[in-house]
Short mmCIF file of C-alpha atoms in Angstrom, two decimals:
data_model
loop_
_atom_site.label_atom_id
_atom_site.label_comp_id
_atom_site.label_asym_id
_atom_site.label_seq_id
_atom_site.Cartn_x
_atom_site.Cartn_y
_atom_site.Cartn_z
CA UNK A 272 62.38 57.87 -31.53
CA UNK A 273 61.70 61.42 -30.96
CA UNK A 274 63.44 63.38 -27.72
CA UNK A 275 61.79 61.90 -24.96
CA UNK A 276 62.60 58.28 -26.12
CA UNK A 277 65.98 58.55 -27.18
CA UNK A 278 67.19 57.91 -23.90
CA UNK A 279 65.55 54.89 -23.96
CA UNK A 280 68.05 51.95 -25.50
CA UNK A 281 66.61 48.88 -27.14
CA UNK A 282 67.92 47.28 -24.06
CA UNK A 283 65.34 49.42 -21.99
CA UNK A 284 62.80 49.08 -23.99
CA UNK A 285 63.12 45.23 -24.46
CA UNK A 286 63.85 45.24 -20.31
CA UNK A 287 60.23 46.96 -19.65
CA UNK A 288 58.68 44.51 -22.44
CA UNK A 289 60.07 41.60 -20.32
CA UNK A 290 58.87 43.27 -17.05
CA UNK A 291 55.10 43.81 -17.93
CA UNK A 292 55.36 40.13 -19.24
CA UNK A 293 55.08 41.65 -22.86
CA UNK A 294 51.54 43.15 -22.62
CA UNK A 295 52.94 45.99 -24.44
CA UNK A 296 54.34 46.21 -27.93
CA UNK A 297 58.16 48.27 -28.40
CA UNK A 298 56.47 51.12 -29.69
CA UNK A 299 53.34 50.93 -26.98
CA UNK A 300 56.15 51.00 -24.36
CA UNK A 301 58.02 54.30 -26.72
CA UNK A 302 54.37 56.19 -26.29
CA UNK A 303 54.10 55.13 -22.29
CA UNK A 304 57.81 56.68 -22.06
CA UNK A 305 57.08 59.92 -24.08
CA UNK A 306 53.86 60.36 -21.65
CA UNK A 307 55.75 59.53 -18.47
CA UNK A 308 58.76 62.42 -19.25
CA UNK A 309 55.32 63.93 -19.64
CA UNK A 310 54.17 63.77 -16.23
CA UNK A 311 57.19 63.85 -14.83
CA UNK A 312 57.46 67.33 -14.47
CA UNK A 313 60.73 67.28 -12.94
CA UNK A 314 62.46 65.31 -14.59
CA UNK A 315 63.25 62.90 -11.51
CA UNK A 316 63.37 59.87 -12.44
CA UNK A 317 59.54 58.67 -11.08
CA UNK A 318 55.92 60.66 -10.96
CA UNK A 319 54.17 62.27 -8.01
CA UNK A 320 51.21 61.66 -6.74
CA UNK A 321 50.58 65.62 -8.16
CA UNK A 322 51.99 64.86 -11.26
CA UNK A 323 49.38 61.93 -11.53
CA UNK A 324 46.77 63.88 -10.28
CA UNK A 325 47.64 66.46 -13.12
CA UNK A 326 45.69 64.17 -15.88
CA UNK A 327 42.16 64.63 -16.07
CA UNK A 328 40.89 60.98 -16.00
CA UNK A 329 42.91 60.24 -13.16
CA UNK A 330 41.48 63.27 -11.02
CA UNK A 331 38.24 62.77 -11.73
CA UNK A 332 38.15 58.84 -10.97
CA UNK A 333 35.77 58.72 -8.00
CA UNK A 334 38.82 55.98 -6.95
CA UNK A 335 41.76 58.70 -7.49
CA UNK A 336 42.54 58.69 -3.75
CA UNK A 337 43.42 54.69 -3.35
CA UNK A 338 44.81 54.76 -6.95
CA UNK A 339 47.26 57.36 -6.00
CA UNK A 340 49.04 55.36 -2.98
CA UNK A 341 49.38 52.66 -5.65
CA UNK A 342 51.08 55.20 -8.27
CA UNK A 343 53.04 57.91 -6.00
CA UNK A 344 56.76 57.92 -6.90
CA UNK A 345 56.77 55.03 -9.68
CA UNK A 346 59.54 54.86 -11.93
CA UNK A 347 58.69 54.25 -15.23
CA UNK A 348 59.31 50.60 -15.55
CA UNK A 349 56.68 50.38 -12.55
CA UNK A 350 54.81 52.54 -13.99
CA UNK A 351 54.62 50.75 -17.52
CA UNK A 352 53.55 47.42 -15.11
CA UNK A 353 51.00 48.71 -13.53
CA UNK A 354 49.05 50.09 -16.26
CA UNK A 355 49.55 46.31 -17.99
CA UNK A 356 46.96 45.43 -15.73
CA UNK A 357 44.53 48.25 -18.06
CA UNK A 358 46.12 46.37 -21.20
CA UNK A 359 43.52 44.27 -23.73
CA UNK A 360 45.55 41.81 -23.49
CA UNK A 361 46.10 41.60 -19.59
CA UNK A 362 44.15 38.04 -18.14
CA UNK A 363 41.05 38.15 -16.06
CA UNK A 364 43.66 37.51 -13.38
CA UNK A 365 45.51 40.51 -13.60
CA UNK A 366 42.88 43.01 -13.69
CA UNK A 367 41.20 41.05 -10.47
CA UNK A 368 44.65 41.45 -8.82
CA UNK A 369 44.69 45.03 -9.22
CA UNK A 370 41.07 45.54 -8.21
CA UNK A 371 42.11 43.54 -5.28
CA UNK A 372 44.76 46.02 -4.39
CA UNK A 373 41.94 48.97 -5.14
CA UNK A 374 39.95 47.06 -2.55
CA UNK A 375 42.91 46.31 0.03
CA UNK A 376 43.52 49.93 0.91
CA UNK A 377 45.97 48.74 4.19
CA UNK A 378 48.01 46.41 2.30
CA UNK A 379 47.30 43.51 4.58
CA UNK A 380 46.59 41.31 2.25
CA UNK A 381 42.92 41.14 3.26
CA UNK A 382 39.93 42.94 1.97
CA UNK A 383 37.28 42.90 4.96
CA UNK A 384 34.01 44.28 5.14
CA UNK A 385 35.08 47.95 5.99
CA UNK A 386 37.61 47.66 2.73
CA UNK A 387 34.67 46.85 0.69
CA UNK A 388 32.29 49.30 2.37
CA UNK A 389 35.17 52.42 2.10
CA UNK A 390 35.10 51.50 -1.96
CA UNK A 391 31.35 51.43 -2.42
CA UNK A 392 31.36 54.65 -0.38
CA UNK A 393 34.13 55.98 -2.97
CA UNK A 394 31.76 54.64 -6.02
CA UNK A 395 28.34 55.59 -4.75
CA UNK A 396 29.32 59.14 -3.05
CA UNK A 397 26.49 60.32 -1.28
CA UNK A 398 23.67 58.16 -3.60
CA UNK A 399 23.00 56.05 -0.55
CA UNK A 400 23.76 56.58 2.98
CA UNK A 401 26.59 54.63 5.08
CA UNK A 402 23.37 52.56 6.84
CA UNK A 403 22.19 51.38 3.83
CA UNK A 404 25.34 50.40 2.07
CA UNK A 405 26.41 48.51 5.35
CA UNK A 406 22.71 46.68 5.06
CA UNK A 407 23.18 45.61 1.21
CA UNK A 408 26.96 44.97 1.77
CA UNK A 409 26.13 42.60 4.16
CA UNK A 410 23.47 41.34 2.19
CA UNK A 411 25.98 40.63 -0.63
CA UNK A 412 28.60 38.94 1.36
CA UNK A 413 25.80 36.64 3.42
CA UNK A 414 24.42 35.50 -0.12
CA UNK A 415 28.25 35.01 -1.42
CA UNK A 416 28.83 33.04 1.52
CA UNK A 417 30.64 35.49 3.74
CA UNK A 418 30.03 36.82 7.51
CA UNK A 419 30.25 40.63 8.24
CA UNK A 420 33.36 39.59 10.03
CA UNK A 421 34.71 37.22 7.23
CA UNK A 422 37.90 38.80 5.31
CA UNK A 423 38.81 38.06 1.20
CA UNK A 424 41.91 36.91 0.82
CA UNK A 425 43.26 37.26 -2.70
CA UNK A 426 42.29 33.52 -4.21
CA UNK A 427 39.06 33.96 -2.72
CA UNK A 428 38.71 37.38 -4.34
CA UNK A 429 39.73 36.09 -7.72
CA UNK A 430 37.35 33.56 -7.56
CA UNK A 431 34.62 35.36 -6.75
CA UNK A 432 34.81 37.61 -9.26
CA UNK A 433 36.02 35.76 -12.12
CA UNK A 434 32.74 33.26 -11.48
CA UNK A 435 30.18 36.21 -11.07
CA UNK A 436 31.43 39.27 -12.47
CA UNK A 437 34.77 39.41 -14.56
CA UNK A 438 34.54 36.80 -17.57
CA UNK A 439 35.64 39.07 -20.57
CA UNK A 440 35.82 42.29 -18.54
CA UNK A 441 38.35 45.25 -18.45
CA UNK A 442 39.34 46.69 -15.18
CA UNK A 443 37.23 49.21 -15.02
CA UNK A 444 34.28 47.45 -16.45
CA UNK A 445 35.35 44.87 -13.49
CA UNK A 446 34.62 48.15 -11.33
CA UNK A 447 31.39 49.03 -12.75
CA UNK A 448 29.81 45.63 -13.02
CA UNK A 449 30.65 45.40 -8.90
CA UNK A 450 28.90 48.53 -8.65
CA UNK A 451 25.80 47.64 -10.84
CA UNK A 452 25.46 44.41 -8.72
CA UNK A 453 25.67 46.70 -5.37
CA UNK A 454 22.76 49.02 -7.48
CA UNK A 455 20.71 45.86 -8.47
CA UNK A 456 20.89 44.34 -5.35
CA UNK A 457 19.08 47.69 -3.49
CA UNK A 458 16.56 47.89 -6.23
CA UNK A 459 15.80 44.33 -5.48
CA UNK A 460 15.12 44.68 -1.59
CA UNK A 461 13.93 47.94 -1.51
CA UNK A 462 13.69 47.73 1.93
CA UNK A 463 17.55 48.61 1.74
CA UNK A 464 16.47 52.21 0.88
CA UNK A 465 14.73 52.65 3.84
CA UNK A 466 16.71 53.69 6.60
#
């Protein structure tokens, strides 16, 4: 199995397999070992927010900083489940879960307005300024149904993106279609550029 897998035991291997509710083959989860002795450095046991930070697509995800309080000091059965929600084979379900977690920055269990807002501030960097995403943010959620005020719990979070946004997406793709809609939505009422 090569040196960083050997200390892995078919009992390990078959353990993370069970854990990720087999969205990973035995040899995916003997390549996501190898690359987590990889990044971890040290040798400790779990990976740093550093030592995440430390591969290029991470860094460079305009989303790095909320990712990393998801990832910082994961072991690596932990670590193998929460990239099964980047799998193919993950469900709809699982990617909106994580992108609810992306969105939930507190924990709470809530994404409100300011959750969303932070994100699309993340996404859109300086392309629009904070007036104008607050105008077509609330735009969004008043055509969805929502009040500035209203909060997202996670049902109503997977619902609302699985019916408008998510039906044969990846995660990421989940990401970018939220975006485009945010995009499409201030080309539509121009009057959002205007501040």
């Amino acid at each position: 199995m090569g040196n960083a897998s050997s200390m892995l035991t078919q009992y390990d291997i078959e353990e993370v397999q069970e854990h990720c509710h087999k969205l990973f083959s035995l040899q995916e989860i003997v390549s996501l070992y190898q690359r987590f002795c990889q990044l971890d450095r040290n040798a400790k046991g779990f990976i740093s927010a550093d030592e995440f930070l430390s591969v290029p697509e991470f860094a460079m995800n305009p989303l790095s900083q909320r990712l990393l309080k998801m990832v910082d000091g994961l072991n690596f059965k932990d670590f193998v489940a929460f990239l099964s929600a980047f799998s193919a084979k993950a469900s709809v379900q699982q990617k909106i879960q994580l992108i609810f977690k992306v969105y939930d920055s507190d924990g709470n269990g809530k994404v409100s307005f300011n959750d969303i807002l932070e994100v699309l501030r993340d996404l859109s960097g300086s392309f629009i300024s904070d007036n104008q995403r607050e105008q077509v943010l609330t735009q969004l959620l008043k055509e969805a149904g929502y009040l500035r005020d209203s909060y997202l719990m996670l049902d109503d979070f997977i619902k609302k993106l699985k019916s408008n946004l998510c039906s044969t997406a990846t995660t990421a793709h989940c990401l970018l279609q939220w975006q485009t809609l945010l995009e499409e939505t201030c080309k539509r009422k121009r009057s959002f550029w205007i501040a």
